[in-house]
PDB file of C-alpha atoms in Angstrom:
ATOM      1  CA  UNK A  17       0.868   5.540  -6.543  1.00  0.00           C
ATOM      2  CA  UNK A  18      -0.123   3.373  -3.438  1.00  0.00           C
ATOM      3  CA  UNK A  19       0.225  -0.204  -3.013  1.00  0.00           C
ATOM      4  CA  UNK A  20      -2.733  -1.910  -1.925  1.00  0.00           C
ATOM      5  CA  UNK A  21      -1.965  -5.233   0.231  1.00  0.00           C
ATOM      6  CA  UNK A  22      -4.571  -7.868   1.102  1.00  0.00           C
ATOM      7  CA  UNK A  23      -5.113 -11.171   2.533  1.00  0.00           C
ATOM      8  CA  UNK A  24      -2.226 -10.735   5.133  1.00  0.00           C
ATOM      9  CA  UNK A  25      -2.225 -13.086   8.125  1.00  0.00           C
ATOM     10  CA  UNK A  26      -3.966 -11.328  11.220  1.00  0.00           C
ATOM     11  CA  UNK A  27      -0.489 -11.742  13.296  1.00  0.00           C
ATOM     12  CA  UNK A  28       0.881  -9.160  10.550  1.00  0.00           C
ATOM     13  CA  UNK A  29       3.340  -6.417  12.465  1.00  0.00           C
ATOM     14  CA  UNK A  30       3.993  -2.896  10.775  1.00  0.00           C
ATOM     15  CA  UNK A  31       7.943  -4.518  10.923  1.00  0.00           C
ATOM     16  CA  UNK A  32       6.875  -7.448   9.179  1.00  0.00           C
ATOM     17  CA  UNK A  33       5.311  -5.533   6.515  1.00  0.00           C
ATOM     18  CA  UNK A  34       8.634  -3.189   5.962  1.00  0.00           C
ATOM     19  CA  UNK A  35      10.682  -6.154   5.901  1.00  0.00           C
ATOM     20  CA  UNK A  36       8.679  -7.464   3.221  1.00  0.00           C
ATOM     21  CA  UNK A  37       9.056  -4.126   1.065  1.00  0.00           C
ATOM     22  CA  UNK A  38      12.110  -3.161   2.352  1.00  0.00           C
ATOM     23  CA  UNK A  39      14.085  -4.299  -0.690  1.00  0.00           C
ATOM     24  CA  UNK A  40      12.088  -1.589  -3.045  1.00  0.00           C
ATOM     25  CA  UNK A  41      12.901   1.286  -0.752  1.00  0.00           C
ATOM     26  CA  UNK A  42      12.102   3.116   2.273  1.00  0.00           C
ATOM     27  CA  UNK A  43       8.257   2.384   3.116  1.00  0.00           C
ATOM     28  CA  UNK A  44       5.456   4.203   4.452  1.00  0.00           C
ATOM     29  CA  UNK A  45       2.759   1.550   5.954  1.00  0.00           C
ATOM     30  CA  UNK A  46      -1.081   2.479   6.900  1.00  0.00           C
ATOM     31  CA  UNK A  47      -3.129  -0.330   8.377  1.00  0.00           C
ATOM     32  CA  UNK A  48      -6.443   0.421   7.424  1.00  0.00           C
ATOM     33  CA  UNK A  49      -9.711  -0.771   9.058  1.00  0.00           C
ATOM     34  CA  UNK A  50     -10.865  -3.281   6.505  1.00  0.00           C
ATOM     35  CA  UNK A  51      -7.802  -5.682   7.564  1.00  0.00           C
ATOM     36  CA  UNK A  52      -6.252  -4.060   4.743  1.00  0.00           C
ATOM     37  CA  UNK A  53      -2.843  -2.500   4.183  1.00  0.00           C
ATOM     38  CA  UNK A  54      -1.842   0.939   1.778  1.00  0.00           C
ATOM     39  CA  UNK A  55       2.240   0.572   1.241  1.00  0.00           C
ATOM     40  CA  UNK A  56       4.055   4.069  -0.561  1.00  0.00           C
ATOM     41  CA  UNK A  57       7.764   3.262  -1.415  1.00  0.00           C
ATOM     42  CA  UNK A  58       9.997   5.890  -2.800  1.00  0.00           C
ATOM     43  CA  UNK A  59       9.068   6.019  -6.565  1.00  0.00           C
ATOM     44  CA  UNK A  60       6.376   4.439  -8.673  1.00  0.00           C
ATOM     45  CA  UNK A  61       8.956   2.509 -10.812  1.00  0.00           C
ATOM     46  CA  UNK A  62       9.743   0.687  -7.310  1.00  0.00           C
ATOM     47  CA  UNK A  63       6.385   0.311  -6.496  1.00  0.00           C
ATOM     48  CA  UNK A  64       5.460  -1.400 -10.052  1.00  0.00           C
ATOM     49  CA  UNK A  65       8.087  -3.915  -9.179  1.00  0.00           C
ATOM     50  CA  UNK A  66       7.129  -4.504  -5.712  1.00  0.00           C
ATOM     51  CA  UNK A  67       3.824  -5.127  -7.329  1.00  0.00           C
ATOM     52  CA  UNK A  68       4.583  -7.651 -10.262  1.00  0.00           C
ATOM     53  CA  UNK A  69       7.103  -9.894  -7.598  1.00  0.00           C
ATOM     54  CA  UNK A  70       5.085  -9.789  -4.542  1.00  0.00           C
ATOM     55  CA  UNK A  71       1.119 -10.295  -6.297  1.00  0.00           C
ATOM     56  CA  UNK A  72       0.276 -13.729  -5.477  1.00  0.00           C
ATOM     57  CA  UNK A  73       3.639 -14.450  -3.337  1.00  0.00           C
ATOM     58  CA  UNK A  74       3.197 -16.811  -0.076  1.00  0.00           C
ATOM     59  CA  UNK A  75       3.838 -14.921   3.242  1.00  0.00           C
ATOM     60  CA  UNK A  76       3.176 -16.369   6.527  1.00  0.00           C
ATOM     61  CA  UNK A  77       0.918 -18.865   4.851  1.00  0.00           C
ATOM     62  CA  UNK A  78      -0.770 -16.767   3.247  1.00  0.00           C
ATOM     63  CA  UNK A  79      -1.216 -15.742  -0.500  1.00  0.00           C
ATOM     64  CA  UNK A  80      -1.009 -11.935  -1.011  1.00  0.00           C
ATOM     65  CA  UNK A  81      -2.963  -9.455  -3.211  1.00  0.00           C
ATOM     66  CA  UNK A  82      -0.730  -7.007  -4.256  1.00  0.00           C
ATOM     67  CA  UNK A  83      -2.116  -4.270  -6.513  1.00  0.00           C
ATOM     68  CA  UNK A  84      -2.607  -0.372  -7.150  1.00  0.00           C
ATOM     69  CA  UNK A  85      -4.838   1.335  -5.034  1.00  0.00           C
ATOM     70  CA  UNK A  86      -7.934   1.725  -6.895  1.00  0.00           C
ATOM     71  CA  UNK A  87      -9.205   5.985  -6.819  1.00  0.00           C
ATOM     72  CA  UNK A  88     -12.507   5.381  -4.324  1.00  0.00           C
ATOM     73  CA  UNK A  89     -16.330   6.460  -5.921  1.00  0.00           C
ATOM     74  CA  UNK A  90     -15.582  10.006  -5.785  1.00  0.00           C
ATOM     75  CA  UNK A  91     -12.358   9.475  -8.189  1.00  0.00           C
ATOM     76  CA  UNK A  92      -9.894  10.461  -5.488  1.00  0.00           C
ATOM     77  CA  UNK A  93      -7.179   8.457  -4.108  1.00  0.00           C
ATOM     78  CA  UNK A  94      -6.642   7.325  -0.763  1.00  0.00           C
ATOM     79  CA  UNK A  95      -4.221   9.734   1.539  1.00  0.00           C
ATOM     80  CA  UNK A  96      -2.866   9.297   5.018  1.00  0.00           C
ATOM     81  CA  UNK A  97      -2.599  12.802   5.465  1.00  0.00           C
ATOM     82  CA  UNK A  98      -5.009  15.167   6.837  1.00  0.00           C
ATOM     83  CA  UNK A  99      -6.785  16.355   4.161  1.00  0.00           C
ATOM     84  CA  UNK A 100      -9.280  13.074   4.706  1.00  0.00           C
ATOM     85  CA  UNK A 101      -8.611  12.017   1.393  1.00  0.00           C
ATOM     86  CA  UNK A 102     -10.736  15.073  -0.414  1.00  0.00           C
ATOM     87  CA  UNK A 103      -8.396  17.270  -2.489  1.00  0.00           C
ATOM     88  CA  UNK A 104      -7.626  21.124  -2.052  1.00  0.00           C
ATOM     89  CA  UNK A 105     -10.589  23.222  -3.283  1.00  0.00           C
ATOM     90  CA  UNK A 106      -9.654  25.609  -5.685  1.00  0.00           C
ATOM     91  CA  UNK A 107      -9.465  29.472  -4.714  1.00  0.00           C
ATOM     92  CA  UNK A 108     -11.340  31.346  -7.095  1.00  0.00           C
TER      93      UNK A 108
END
């Protein structure tokens, strides 16, 4: 799973952002153009508990959105890998 972050203050530093989930694990940040930030931690259980305490939580005067990434139109998930976030096509 990937953690999708929102409503961050613009000042917002990668560091800032693994201090904030450092707690749950080591963390894997991606900025993303939309102001937007995808967080992976170690293991989903982690991540769900990242999620519930950090939803709605003040941080630099700011209110975060803490959720699941959501699969995009095309029912695949986000990646930061180079696959462009289109899955493997089968060999047949």
């Amino acid at each position: 799973m990937t953690i999708r972050v929102s409503n961050l203050p613009l000042q917002s530093t990668e560091q800032d952002l693994v201090n904030l989930f450092a707690e749950y694990g080591d963390v894997q940040i991606r900025f993303l153009s939309d102001g937007q930030v995808e967080v992976n931690l170690e293991n989903q259980e982690t991540e769900e508990i990242a999620i519930a305490r950090l939803n709605g939580q003040e941080f630099n005067g700011n209110i975060l959105s803490v959720s699941a990434a959501e699969e995009d139109s095309r029912g695949l998930k986000p990646t930061s890998h180079g696959t462009g976030g289109q899955k493997p096509k089968a060999n047949n």
